[in-house]
Structure formats: C-alpha cells, structure tokens
Amino acid sequence: MSFPASHKTVIVLDHGAHFAQPCHPVEVDVQRARGPGAYIPLAPVSKSVWTCVVEATLEYCRIVWDLFPVEKCIRFVVRKNPPEILNGWKNEHQNTASIMTALAGVGRPTPDRKYGAADSAADGGIDLALESLCEPTEKQVELLEAGKEVINRGRMIIITTIIDDFHRKKLIRTAQDKILKINQETEDNDMKLDHVELVIIHTTPTGMEYRIHAEQDMAEVISPTLTTLFYTVTAGPAVSMKLLYLCLKHYDLASTTVTGIPMKEEQNASSSANYDVELFHQAESHKRLLGDFQDMVLATSEGNEYQTCKLKWCTPRGSSASELHHCSAAFRITPTEVNSRQSSCLTNFLLSGRSVMLEMQRRSSGVKTISHMLTSHGGEIFIHTLSSSRSLLEDPPSISEGPGGRVTDYRIRELSDLIKCNLLAPFFGDPTDKTPLDKAQSRLTRFTRFLPSTISSTTLFNLPVFEPLHAAMLKENLTDEDLTECRKVIFAIMSMEQKGEPLPGPLGQPVPVGKKSKREEQYRGLWNELEMFATAHSEQSPGHQAVLECLLEVRQKPILKKDEKVGLDAALRELDKLSPMNDSLDKADGRKRSQSPHSTASGHAAGSVTGGGGGSSGPNKKVKLVNPQGHTLLQLYTARKLREAKLMHKEFAARQIVGSEMKAVKLYLKLEKEGSVGPANNGGQ
C-alpha cells in the first residue's frame, strides 16, 4: 500500500544560539495600587525566536490533529547536543499536550556559541529524523503483519538559521547521503525510504540579513528519493503565517470564513454586532460542490499567504435528522484562532445542538445559493457540502431538461421510435454463434449513422413530405412500390425548391426568409442532409442503392458503384468539393437551361426515364452527362478554370480563342487614329 508524504512528518527544531535571540516585543501594562485608571508602563518583554517557532509548530500540529485524529502522524526532533526525539508514532503520543510537556522539558536555548548556525545543519538532527521516518506507524504495522507491501514516504521540516548557500547545500547533501546509507543498510524485512520531501524554513530576527540565493516555494528534485523546498521568513508572527500556509498546502486543506455572525457585545449585552470566524477543513468540501475553486469568491486576508472562501451566515436551525439536508460530503472543521471569543461562541453554539446554513455567491453569475451547513455530530463539528442540483432520492429529471433544468429541443419521439425498432430478444441457439449479435449491431449502426439529436439541428426530419421516404429506408428490403414512393418524395422536394416554398423551422412553422440566397442555402443544406441519409442506408439492399442513385442523378452528381475503382468520376467529385465556384456555375447552367427552348421537352423525357412510375410528378429538368466527349482530367480541369475566369472578369482580347487558333488583334488603334505613330495602314499585330 502506498502512503502519501503527509502520513508521516518529522519537524526538526534548531536549538542553537540564533534561536535564543529576541525577535517579537510584547507590551505589558500593570495597574497601580492607588489611583483609578492609571497604569505603570513597563519595559517591553520580547519573545525569543525559539518561542515563536514553538508556538507556530504547535498550532500546525493542532490543526492537523483536529482534522485528522488518526491518519496523520507528526514527530518532533530537537537539534541539541545530543539530538533528542520528543515523541513517537503511537496514537497516545499524537496530541498537543504531550508535545508541550516534552518541549517544556527541553528548555529555551542559551545565547552561547555552542550550537552556531554552521552546526545547525550537522548530521545529528537530520540522521535522527530520517531514522524516525524508517520506523512504521501503527497503520503500517498492521499492513506489514498482514504481509502486504508498504511504500514508505515521509516529510521532514527543518526550521533553522542558515548563513549562506554553502550551508543550505550542505544540509541537502547530508540528507541525501543519509537516505542512501539507510536504503543500502536496510534489510528486506525493514522499511526503506521510498521518497522524502525536505522542507527547509530559514528564519532570522528583524534586521539580520543573509546572502542566500535560492528560489522559494519551488520544488527541486535532488534525486528520485529526495525533493527539497526552501522558505525564508522573518522570526515573529510571520513564522505562524508561513506554517499556516504550509499546513494548508501539505494536507490539502481550505479556508472558509463565516461572515455576518450575530454576536452580543461583551461590554453591552443588549446590543449585538456581526463578526467573522475563519475555519479550516479539507479542500474536498469545496471540490465536491463545484469541482474546483474557480467559481467561488476568494479573498486574501491581511498578512496571510492563502486565500479564504467567504460564506454568509444564514438562519440557524435544529440539527435533528428530520431537519438535515441532502449533502454530498462531510468533513471536520477547526477554527483558525481557537482561543478567540468569536470562535468560542460559534463552537459552543454548534455543540449545543444547532446547525447553521451557509450561503455562497457564485463569481460568474452572482447567484446566491445555500452551499454548506455547519453542525455537530458526537461532540465534533462538521461542515456539510449540500447538493446544489437534484437529489438522488428525488425523481429522475425529464429527458427534455438539460443541465440546470433548462428545457432543450431533443427529438424525444424519434429516440423512442429508435428504441422500439431495435429491441433485443433472447437467443436460444448455439451460444458460440455471434450472427444475431452482429445483425443487431449492424442494424443499430445503420439506424444511428445519421441521426440528428435535436430539432433545431435538422431541416430534413422536420419536413412532412419526407416521412414516406424515411419509413421506407428503415426497412430491410424495398419493393417496387417503396421505390416509387421514394422517387415521388425526391421529386416533390425538387418541386418545392422550384416554387420557392419556405422550409419548416424547429417548431414546424415556416421560416420567413427575406433574401433569395438564404432560401437557396437552406435548400442546399436540405439536399446535403438527404444525400447523407440515403448514403447511410445505401448498403442495406439494391433497392436502397437505387434510391441513392436516383437522388444523385437528379442532383446531377456521378454515381460510383461498389465494384468500380476510384477513377475519373471520383476525381471530378473531389474537384466539385474543392472548387469555390461550383454554386455559381450550377446557377449559371441552370439559367441557361431554363432559357433554352428545348429544355421543356428534354425535361419531360428525362423525367419519364428516371421517374419510373412516378415520372408524371417529376420536374422538367434535363439530365446532364458527366463526360460525353471523353476528355482527359487535365482538359476538364482547364476548361472549368476558364469558365470560372470568364465569370469573374472580361477576357483580354489577345487571349480570346476563335475556333482552334488565336485571334489576331491590332494594337495601338487610338494612336493610329490620331496619326502620331506611323502610317494609318501600318497596324501592329
């Protein structure tokens, strides 16, 4: 089993002379024995670096043990002569009371030079800390006794004073050498160090500067078993802020500030004011609600390096089971300032059997929603992440409702028909025979190869005249009557296009179109949909292929059969797709055919040939052959480019071709008329 680095943490405290220096003054006033309202100013009392570091580390441990009573373990090592371990990995040692008692026995450091800054990175404290990481915790002991593999990871936090980069590198090199030595000397039955995260915190009093050139809060990979991070902080309250930031980072915690808490004033019980209380909990509480923190309103408090989410206090309720809401997760909480009056009042209020709803405002939309709830269970306070969407205990949402209850235009009736047409039944034949399964899969693939999911994404399926063709193409085989009905539908659509009838919209109403080009684009998209639908079913039977061929003949597109290789016709189809002038050329050809006096007669003939039984209802349109003269691909391509050029500009007179020869054109006609160049009858050719 793999354990994260946060499972075991060893904090190494320097006990050298630098930690005996004063860093944070504390003012103390004593009231006089006589005279009301008078105070005697005393000299300020300064905390030492050691005291500030001890207070910060104890707060670090309190937060971890409040939120993770059993899962996370912390040990203390004091670097003195000789180094000393203050506690073990057992659960009875993992509490602030035992750590405070052990630290009191260590005492404050002396300002002599026995343990200078250069000796802070000595081997003693580091060796003892790494050896402690090799010892198993109670949870790891259970796995080892069960014969399971344990991947041992850990974190070592060293709080010391470093003079320069040489001592910092020496400390890292000492840790790396010790890890290699431990892994080489460890027997098979003992635990090795798979990975260690070394966090170095360099702290000094105000006014003392050291030349250390190292990137802060950047992970530096020394080896596969060692990663280091470096931090610099001024001794005093800044040490506590830095360790709070590291606590949230090491254990994946988040900060939530409950705002607008009504609380009576201590001096005047008849009046009340609103206060804010900051809480720590696992970041999973916010991730379960939104997936990330991007839509939450986050703010950075003064002096803090982390962001907090502000949630507004709502009306309290009882914490009975009948009044609890549906939630997706519940996590322990702990106040940031556990000894403050505001935190104490909130804690006592929740432990009395009340629950508080918290309101969140989304950053993107500004909508306020009830997102969390504070309540107590068994003497411990939890934050519940409420479900902002539908509850799992409610009825499932309708298929016509999208995310957030938004109604969409799904083709529900068509989806229901698709399910009814593809129902599966038990097969009582040979279990190894996969033929029924392959047939069912092939049928479902054919039905869903072209299936628009919404009404607004299709025009063809909203057309009432298309329904007979749609019903026929879904059959396994087509009869002569089905083929006739399909041809009638195709010709009916062509007749609608010639008459300029409007196409139906998403709700079945005709779409008013002002410009003719817009209507042509709609019909062009309609024909493309029809071709895609016919192509999706063309491989089912010869009748389905005949419907596709009829459509392609009507649209004057080449027909490529299965047994033919990709040849000239396929290349022409590719040229039609790539050419940007196809539409304009088709329109010009259509106008020429409509103006021809023979178009009506030829159209009737073509309709009788292609329409079969439904030829009488087809339009009068001439069938155009693809390559009647047998030209090569280059000749066809050149001719097409020339036709496109003629549509865009007037051809230069010298480039015009008359028959098979170039036309001879006289030059400088204007100059000849004016008589400025040569004789009048001497024209240049």
XYZ file of C-alpha atoms in Angstrom:
685
model
C 0.000 0.000 0.000
C 1.248 3.465 -0.864
C 1.255 6.178 1.770
C 1.481 9.893 0.927
C 4.193 12.140 2.303
C 1.655 13.694 4.677
C 1.196 10.401 6.533
C 4.462 10.855 8.457
C 6.056 14.217 9.224
C 9.160 14.926 11.322
C 9.727 18.510 12.498
C 13.366 19.308 13.346
C 13.789 22.370 15.594
C 17.135 24.091 15.893
C 18.238 24.711 19.490
C 21.264 26.850 18.649
C 22.307 30.311 19.726
C 20.441 32.090 16.931
C 17.119 30.841 18.305
C 17.879 32.469 21.669
C 17.787 35.980 20.220
C 14.779 38.254 20.863
C 12.517 38.890 17.895
C 8.977 39.941 18.911
C 8.353 42.503 21.710
C 5.248 42.121 23.875
C 3.946 45.151 25.770
C 2.772 44.592 29.355
C 0.970 47.219 31.490
C 0.372 46.852 35.254
C -2.241 48.899 37.063
C -1.124 50.995 40.003
C -2.189 50.051 43.511
C -3.530 53.540 44.095
C -5.349 55.826 41.738
C -8.057 54.572 39.406
C -7.316 54.426 35.689
C -3.564 54.839 35.993
C -1.071 52.330 34.585
C 2.629 51.875 35.101
C 4.450 51.428 31.768
C 6.974 48.614 31.971
C 9.856 47.694 29.698
C 8.686 45.546 26.746
C 9.166 41.805 27.055
C 10.492 40.174 23.899
C 9.816 36.648 22.737
C 12.779 34.679 21.511
C 12.966 33.029 18.099
C 12.632 29.681 19.847
C 9.339 30.708 21.500
C 7.839 31.948 18.226
C 8.861 28.774 16.410
C 7.458 26.531 19.145
C 4.123 28.370 19.133
C 3.884 28.149 15.334
C 4.672 24.419 15.221
C 2.179 23.657 17.999
C -0.524 25.478 16.029
C 0.496 23.453 12.958
C 0.070 20.212 14.912
C -3.229 21.310 16.499
C -4.833 21.915 13.097
C -3.617 18.595 11.724
C -4.715 16.537 14.720
C -8.120 18.270 14.922
C -8.901 17.396 11.321
C -7.094 14.015 11.149
C -7.232 12.381 14.601
C -5.688 9.091 13.449
C -4.497 9.272 9.846
C -1.667 11.831 10.127
C 1.332 11.439 12.441
C 3.912 14.046 13.495
C 7.159 13.650 15.458
C 9.489 16.269 16.916
C 13.278 16.189 16.910
C 15.282 18.891 18.732
C 18.785 19.511 17.469
C 20.850 19.856 20.603
C 23.912 18.092 21.915
C 22.954 15.251 21.621
C 19.754 15.392 19.484
C 16.538 14.336 21.171
C 13.265 12.807 19.977
C 10.263 14.164 21.860
C 7.508 11.684 20.881
C 6.784 8.505 18.949
C 4.388 7.304 16.223
C 1.814 5.781 18.593
C -1.602 7.383 18.888
C -1.128 8.289 22.559
C 1.845 10.444 21.570
C -0.046 12.313 18.840
C -1.514 15.212 20.847
C -0.506 18.741 21.753
C -0.438 18.077 25.491
C 2.400 15.547 25.263
C 4.356 17.782 22.860
C 4.026 20.821 25.126
C 5.229 18.791 28.102
C 8.222 17.487 26.140
C 9.155 20.956 24.838
C 8.932 22.388 28.337
C 11.489 19.824 29.422
C 13.859 20.846 26.634
C 14.016 24.455 27.822
C 14.979 27.574 25.920
C 18.323 27.764 24.065
C 21.260 29.665 25.539
C 22.924 32.550 23.690
C 26.386 30.953 23.769
C 28.155 29.714 20.619
C 27.997 26.004 21.274
C 25.374 25.442 18.618
C 26.059 28.017 15.938
C 24.338 28.419 12.608
C 27.027 26.425 10.887
C 26.300 23.478 13.164
C 22.515 23.667 12.586
C 22.901 21.538 9.505
C 25.025 18.954 11.286
C 24.364 15.273 10.944
C 22.809 14.688 14.351
C 19.275 16.048 13.948
C 18.956 15.024 10.302
C 20.125 11.463 10.900
C 17.743 11.018 13.792
C 14.811 12.434 11.808
C 15.420 10.166 8.796
C 15.784 7.138 11.056
C 12.425 8.056 12.601
C 10.818 8.014 9.167
C 12.003 4.422 8.741
C 10.011 3.356 11.809
C 6.464 2.201 10.928
C 3.326 3.803 12.261
C 0.525 1.752 13.796
C -1.328 1.611 10.489
C 1.803 0.495 8.653
C 2.455 -2.149 11.308
C -0.978 -3.670 10.634
C -0.233 -3.919 6.923
C 3.232 -5.383 7.481
C 1.834 -8.022 9.819
C -0.726 -8.917 7.168
C 2.105 -9.484 4.658
C 1.269 -6.506 2.443
C 3.811 -4.280 0.755
C 4.182 -0.765 2.158
C 5.574 2.142 0.107
C 7.133 4.407 2.727
C 7.062 8.153 2.082
C 7.539 10.993 4.524
C 8.163 14.707 5.010
C 10.890 16.386 7.070
C 10.515 20.056 8.070
C 13.691 21.742 9.333
C 13.343 25.153 10.987
C 16.766 26.692 11.419
C 19.002 29.644 10.587
C 21.268 29.305 7.556
C 24.215 31.610 6.923
C 24.690 31.185 3.159
C 24.111 28.844 0.241
C 27.022 26.649 1.255
C 25.314 25.609 4.477
C 21.994 25.085 2.683
C 23.615 22.788 0.125
C 25.499 21.027 2.880
C 22.233 20.312 4.682
C 20.677 18.866 1.493
C 23.778 16.805 0.759
C 23.762 15.424 4.315
C 20.133 14.353 3.963
C 20.788 12.718 0.578
C 23.793 10.765 1.857
C 21.865 9.566 4.885
C 18.931 8.362 2.750
C 21.275 6.379 0.501
C 23.001 4.880 3.510
C 19.719 3.871 5.144
C 18.405 2.218 1.975
C 21.670 0.313 1.447
C 21.863 -0.959 5.033
C 18.161 -1.754 5.387
C 17.341 -5.448 5.293
C 14.487 -6.926 3.294
C 12.142 -7.098 6.266
C 12.712 -3.480 7.308
C 11.195 -0.363 5.767
C 13.148 1.711 3.289
C 12.725 5.350 2.431
C 11.000 5.433 -0.956
C 10.744 9.216 -1.026
C 11.390 12.115 1.357
C 10.192 15.706 0.952
C 12.646 18.033 2.687
C 11.201 21.449 3.650
C 13.780 23.978 4.889
C 12.494 27.104 6.683
C 15.151 29.751 7.249
C 14.131 32.238 9.951
C 16.035 35.162 11.472
C 15.104 38.184 13.649
C 14.353 41.508 12.011
C 17.422 43.397 10.817
C 19.625 40.355 10.170
C 20.249 39.534 6.513
C 21.959 36.508 4.989
C 23.045 36.032 1.405
C 21.023 33.054 0.285
C 20.221 32.739 -3.406
C 17.519 30.101 -3.728
C 14.047 30.054 -5.232
C 11.301 29.895 -2.644
C 8.292 27.575 -2.765
C 9.757 25.765 -5.787
C 10.240 22.009 -5.637
C 13.804 20.982 -6.510
C 14.292 17.319 -7.346
C 17.653 16.222 -5.960
C 17.212 12.500 -6.646
C 14.376 10.004 -7.084
C 14.227 9.709 -3.285
C 14.634 13.375 -2.260
C 12.798 16.601 -3.146
C 13.518 19.897 -1.400
C 11.669 23.176 -0.894
C 13.119 26.326 0.646
C 11.391 29.184 2.503
C 12.680 32.357 4.157
C 10.634 34.086 6.853
C 11.265 36.747 9.480
C 11.057 35.483 13.057
C 7.908 36.518 14.901
C 4.235 36.344 13.823
C 5.355 35.737 10.224
C 6.523 32.242 11.225
C 2.975 31.331 12.273
C 1.558 32.656 8.994
C 4.103 30.689 6.993
C 3.341 27.453 8.843
C -0.409 28.000 8.364
C 0.210 28.298 4.628
C 2.334 25.137 4.644
C -0.287 23.279 6.680
C -2.958 24.009 4.072
C -0.578 23.011 1.290
C 0.767 19.812 2.888
C -2.629 18.357 3.864
C -4.811 19.760 1.037
C -6.886 21.999 3.294
C -9.051 25.011 2.524
C -10.048 28.102 4.471
C -13.654 29.229 4.893
C -14.640 32.463 6.627
C -18.176 32.582 8.028
C -19.275 36.202 7.726
C -22.154 38.106 9.339
C -22.357 36.078 12.583
C -24.622 37.983 15.015
C -22.991 38.069 18.426
C -23.743 40.084 21.563
C -21.189 42.620 22.690
C -19.111 41.673 25.699
C -19.478 45.106 27.294
C -23.149 45.681 26.369
C -25.263 42.527 26.393
C -28.327 44.324 24.994
C -26.656 45.095 21.650
C -25.134 42.789 19.078
C -22.650 43.099 16.196
C -21.649 40.942 13.262
C -18.349 39.064 13.373
C -16.343 36.795 11.100
C -14.823 33.437 12.060
C -12.265 31.603 9.918
C -12.366 27.811 9.744
C -10.024 25.190 8.296
C -11.250 21.969 6.703
C -10.406 19.614 3.852
C -10.470 21.211 0.406
C -12.628 18.334 -0.812
C -15.597 20.121 0.759
C -15.410 22.812 -1.938
C -14.402 20.466 -4.742
C -17.449 18.265 -4.154
C -19.647 21.308 -4.724
C -18.052 22.911 -7.788
C -15.233 20.653 -8.920
C -12.741 23.476 -8.419
C -12.414 26.890 -6.790
C -12.801 28.973 -9.943
C -16.460 29.904 -9.344
C -16.048 30.722 -5.646
C -15.454 34.200 -4.316
C -11.977 34.003 -2.751
C -10.187 36.719 -0.811
C -6.769 37.059 0.827
C -6.687 38.327 4.402
C -4.083 40.809 5.526
C -0.819 39.099 6.395
C -1.884 35.671 5.093
C -0.408 33.872 2.102
C -3.503 31.781 1.369
C -6.999 32.598 0.127
C -10.221 32.069 2.039
C -13.763 31.489 0.787
C -16.328 33.771 2.388
C -19.725 32.226 3.156
C -22.581 34.185 4.690
C -24.309 33.139 7.907
C -27.987 32.177 7.447
C -30.817 31.433 9.864
C -29.843 28.672 12.344
C -31.932 25.524 12.637
C -32.028 22.414 14.714
C -29.611 19.570 13.986
C -32.134 16.730 14.209
C -32.213 14.135 11.468
C -35.540 15.425 10.123
C -34.073 18.893 9.505
C -30.850 17.795 7.827
C -30.470 18.403 4.110
C -29.129 16.132 1.408
C -25.367 16.502 1.344
C -22.572 15.024 -0.744
C -19.757 15.117 1.833
C -18.990 15.983 5.475
C -15.594 16.987 6.906
C -14.284 18.072 10.288
C -13.519 21.732 10.905
C -11.231 23.595 13.268
C -11.078 27.345 13.988
C -8.001 29.258 12.923
C -7.914 31.224 16.199
C -9.149 28.642 18.637
C -8.825 30.887 21.718
C -10.678 33.935 20.334
C -14.068 34.896 21.753
C -15.772 34.717 18.353
C -14.532 31.175 17.675
C -15.503 30.051 21.177
C -19.039 31.425 20.813
C -19.513 29.747 17.429
C -18.187 26.438 18.724
C -20.438 26.460 21.794
C -23.439 27.408 19.662
C -22.925 24.468 17.289
C -22.195 22.000 20.093
C -25.487 22.934 21.751
C -27.388 21.089 19.030
C -27.922 23.773 16.394
C -26.993 23.830 12.714
C -26.183 26.832 10.529
C -26.710 27.153 6.796
C -24.019 28.971 4.792
C -24.735 30.954 1.636
C -22.320 31.176 -1.285
C -22.267 33.704 -4.106
C -21.004 32.433 -7.438
C -18.380 34.572 -9.099
C -19.560 34.029 -12.677
C -23.291 34.641 -12.323
C -23.590 36.342 -8.932
C -26.353 33.913 -7.922
C -26.571 33.166 -4.191
C -27.157 29.556 -3.178
C -27.132 27.611 0.081
C -23.947 25.598 -0.358
C -22.748 24.387 3.077
C -24.031 23.610 6.535
C -22.293 23.608 9.928
C -23.476 21.112 12.540
C -22.100 18.799 15.222
C -22.088 15.015 15.476
C -20.887 13.209 18.576
C -19.198 16.263 20.058
C -17.328 17.149 16.843
C -18.212 19.924 14.400
C -18.527 19.118 10.703
C -19.081 21.140 7.553
C -21.523 19.510 5.144
C -21.410 20.140 1.408
C -25.004 20.446 0.275
C -26.157 19.248 -3.124
C -26.992 22.240 -5.299
C -28.562 20.077 -8.020
C -31.242 17.409 -7.870
C -31.142 14.945 -5.008
C -30.570 11.269 -5.695
C -33.703 10.491 -3.686
C -35.943 12.578 -5.959
C -37.461 11.519 -9.264
C -35.008 11.422 -12.163
C -35.036 14.505 -14.400
C -37.014 14.543 -17.605
C -35.165 13.808 -20.814
C -36.320 17.188 -22.148
C -34.458 19.029 -19.382
C -30.823 19.940 -19.834
C -28.244 20.984 -17.211
C -29.809 23.174 -14.534
C -33.370 22.260 -15.595
C -33.084 24.050 -18.955
C -35.557 22.651 -21.498
C -33.892 21.567 -24.719
C -35.239 20.540 -28.137
C -34.270 16.875 -28.157
C -36.071 14.656 -30.692
C -37.651 12.544 -27.962
C -40.306 10.852 -30.096
C -37.744 9.786 -32.695
C -35.477 8.428 -29.953
C -38.390 6.423 -28.558
C -39.125 5.016 -32.024
C -35.456 4.106 -32.418
C -35.525 2.136 -29.166
C -38.717 0.314 -30.155
C -37.278 -0.640 -33.554
C -34.123 -2.115 -32.006
C -35.406 -4.154 -29.078
C -33.296 -7.216 -28.266
C -34.734 -10.655 -27.610
C -33.132 -13.774 -26.068
C -31.390 -16.169 -28.438
C -31.801 -19.855 -27.653
C -29.448 -21.213 -30.319
C -25.756 -22.004 -30.213
C -24.031 -19.705 -27.644
C -20.943 -19.517 -29.854
C -22.969 -18.217 -32.814
C -22.433 -14.456 -32.993
C -24.640 -13.942 -36.045
C -27.676 -12.499 -34.174
C -25.465 -10.140 -32.233
C -23.687 -8.974 -35.376
C -27.008 -8.401 -37.127
C -28.342 -6.367 -34.221
C -25.161 -4.301 -34.064
C -25.184 -3.733 -37.814
C -28.837 -2.664 -37.720
C -28.283 -0.233 -34.851
C -25.229 1.192 -36.583
C -27.243 1.800 -39.753
C -30.079 3.474 -37.841
C -27.773 5.799 -35.911
C -25.233 6.600 -38.645
C -27.188 9.770 -39.475
C -29.497 10.706 -36.597
C -29.753 14.389 -35.553
C -30.263 14.665 -31.801
C -32.114 17.992 -31.689
C -34.923 19.527 -33.702
C -33.001 22.707 -34.422
C -30.082 20.834 -35.973
C -32.051 19.361 -38.890
C -34.393 20.558 -41.616
C -34.980 17.279 -43.414
C -36.622 15.466 -40.491
C -38.945 18.446 -39.870
C -40.299 18.181 -43.422
C -43.682 16.353 -43.559
C -43.140 15.209 -47.151
C -40.013 13.308 -46.077
C -41.851 10.860 -43.804
C -42.711 8.222 -46.510
C -39.084 8.076 -47.670
C -37.845 7.878 -44.064
C -40.173 4.992 -43.247
C -39.227 3.110 -46.420
C -35.460 3.472 -45.966
C -35.650 1.926 -42.489
C -36.925 -1.346 -43.957
C -34.669 -4.295 -44.635
C -35.704 -4.535 -48.328
C -37.582 -2.189 -50.640
C -40.377 -3.229 -53.003
C -41.276 -1.550 -56.288
C -43.989 0.426 -54.508
C -41.441 1.663 -51.942
C -39.086 2.756 -54.724
C -41.912 4.658 -56.386
C -42.777 6.440 -53.129
C -39.134 7.374 -52.577
C -38.853 8.841 -56.074
C -42.067 10.806 -55.538
C -40.607 12.330 -52.353
C -37.421 13.364 -54.151
C -39.359 14.982 -56.988
C -41.704 16.669 -54.524
C -38.735 18.321 -52.797
C -37.425 19.459 -56.174
C -40.843 20.935 -56.961
C -40.836 22.804 -53.638
C -37.416 24.244 -54.460
C -38.545 25.442 -57.897
C -41.667 27.081 -56.465
C -39.624 28.728 -53.680
C -41.750 27.314 -50.859
C -40.397 28.085 -47.346
C -38.950 25.239 -45.302
C -40.296 24.396 -41.826
C -38.431 25.593 -38.735
C -37.729 23.768 -35.447
C -41.349 24.139 -34.228
C -42.929 23.128 -37.543
C -43.666 26.691 -38.607
C -42.300 28.042 -41.907
C -39.206 30.178 -41.588
C -39.652 33.598 -43.209
C -36.691 34.316 -45.463
C -36.188 37.760 -46.920
C -33.378 37.150 -49.368
C -33.371 34.558 -52.130
C -29.806 33.493 -51.362
C -30.813 32.484 -47.844
C -33.521 30.208 -49.182
C -31.064 28.653 -51.637
C -28.678 27.942 -48.768
C -31.485 26.265 -46.823
C -32.375 24.020 -49.744
C -28.710 23.249 -50.320
C -28.421 22.087 -46.710
C -31.632 20.082 -47.135
C -30.231 18.234 -50.161
C -26.986 17.538 -48.292
C -28.941 16.024 -45.396
C -30.974 13.879 -47.775
C -27.837 12.625 -49.508
C -26.189 11.774 -46.166
C -29.304 9.906 -45.051
C -29.549 7.931 -48.289
C -25.826 7.128 -48.221
C -26.101 5.796 -44.642
C -28.699 3.204 -45.779
C -27.454 2.537 -49.317
C -25.519 -0.628 -48.427
C -28.559 -2.413 -46.997
C -30.036 -3.708 -50.281
C -30.116 -2.992 -54.043
C -33.344 -1.050 -53.506
C -31.657 1.313 -51.055
C -28.817 1.771 -53.535
C -31.359 2.580 -56.264
C -32.818 5.385 -54.144
C -29.355 6.885 -53.697
C -28.639 6.605 -57.436
C -31.942 8.337 -58.240
C -31.043 11.161 -55.882
C -27.578 11.544 -57.381
C -28.987 11.550 -60.943
C -31.455 14.247 -60.023
C -28.712 16.284 -58.380
C -26.501 15.690 -61.466
C -23.772 14.019 -59.460
C -21.738 10.988 -60.584
C -22.667 7.554 -59.327
C -19.872 5.352 -58.028
C -20.810 1.705 -57.609
C -19.199 -0.680 -55.155
C -17.335 -2.794 -57.704
C -15.841 0.177 -59.547
C -12.470 1.572 -58.666
C -11.870 5.199 -57.865
C -11.405 6.747 -61.291
C -12.260 9.843 -63.223
C -15.744 10.297 -61.782
C -14.468 10.197 -58.198
C -11.805 12.773 -59.039
C -14.474 15.024 -60.543
C -16.487 14.817 -57.352
C -13.445 15.880 -55.373
C -12.963 18.817 -57.724
C -16.584 19.811 -57.148
C -15.989 19.903 -53.409
C -12.774 21.904 -53.617
C -13.861 24.444 -56.203
C -15.298 27.642 -54.634
C -17.210 28.487 -57.816
C -19.363 25.354 -58.004
C -22.518 27.018 -56.781
C -22.244 29.978 -59.143
C -21.556 27.676 -62.091
C -24.539 25.487 -61.258
C -26.754 28.570 -61.069
C -25.458 29.836 -64.444
C -26.019 26.440 -66.079
C -29.498 26.283 -64.604
C -30.371 29.696 -66.025
C -29.060 28.690 -69.460
C -31.107 25.500 -69.448
C -34.231 27.353 -68.347
C -33.780 29.861 -71.188
C -33.291 27.147 -73.803
C -36.387 26.425 -75.942
C -35.669 22.693 -75.814
C -35.461 22.468 -72.025
C -39.145 21.620 -71.548
C -39.220 18.722 -73.955
C -35.933 17.259 -72.794
C -37.046 17.659 -69.188
C -40.174 15.585 -69.842
C -38.073 12.905 -71.457
C -35.651 12.782 -68.580
C -38.475 12.643 -66.076
C -40.025 9.691 -67.830
C -36.712 7.854 -67.853
C -35.642 8.423 -64.274
C -39.004 8.683 -62.590
C -40.382 5.279 -63.492
C -43.912 5.047 -62.189
C -43.665 8.476 -60.579
C -42.325 10.257 -63.666
C -45.509 12.243 -64.136
C -44.935 14.108 -60.858
C -41.230 14.875 -61.510
C -39.951 18.290 -62.619
C -38.944 19.205 -66.171
C -35.175 19.014 -65.798
C -32.526 17.824 -68.264
C -30.082 15.129 -67.201
C -26.515 16.324 -67.786
C -23.893 13.768 -68.722
C -20.613 13.961 -66.843
C -18.068 13.482 -69.634
C -19.823 12.997 -73.008
C -16.789 13.837 -75.215
C -14.248 11.651 -73.348
C -11.853 14.452 -72.372
C -8.919 13.839 -70.061
C -8.840 15.078 -66.481
C -6.426 17.898 -67.391
C -8.682 19.111 -70.204
C -11.717 19.085 -67.953
C -9.864 20.920 -65.199
C -8.543 23.568 -67.641
C -11.991 24.091 -69.142
C -13.510 24.543 -65.689
C -10.892 27.132 -64.734
C -11.517 29.048 -67.942
C -15.258 29.132 -67.269
C -14.602 30.417 -63.763
C -12.322 33.159 -65.129
C -14.989 34.296 -67.604
C -17.474 34.771 -64.800
C -15.138 36.964 -62.781
C -13.804 39.393 -65.476
C -13.857 40.194 -69.187
C -11.274 38.212 -71.097
C -8.339 40.093 -72.660
C -8.824 40.428 -76.431
C -5.441 38.920 -77.317
C -6.204 35.784 -75.301
C -9.545 35.013 -76.927
C -9.612 31.808 -78.957
C -11.601 31.615 -82.183
C -12.033 28.016 -83.184
C -8.651 26.351 -82.639
C -6.466 29.394 -83.397
C -5.637 32.570 -81.518
C -7.426 35.696 -82.660
C -5.231 38.374 -84.318
C -5.783 41.783 -82.754
C -4.423 45.162 -83.879
C -2.564 47.197 -81.294
C -2.347 50.972 -80.687
C -5.578 51.748 -82.530
C -6.028 55.007 -80.668
C -2.601 56.277 -81.654
C -3.221 55.388 -85.300
C -6.403 57.421 -85.347
C -4.544 60.448 -84.007
C -1.757 59.952 -86.597
C 1.117 60.101 -84.081
C 2.625 56.701 -84.841
C 3.457 55.573 -88.421
C 1.117 55.478 -91.365
C -2.552 54.811 -90.788
C -2.463 51.473 -92.602
C 0.575 50.114 -90.662
C -1.062 48.368 -87.687
C 0.931 46.186 -85.337
C -0.016 42.669 -84.814
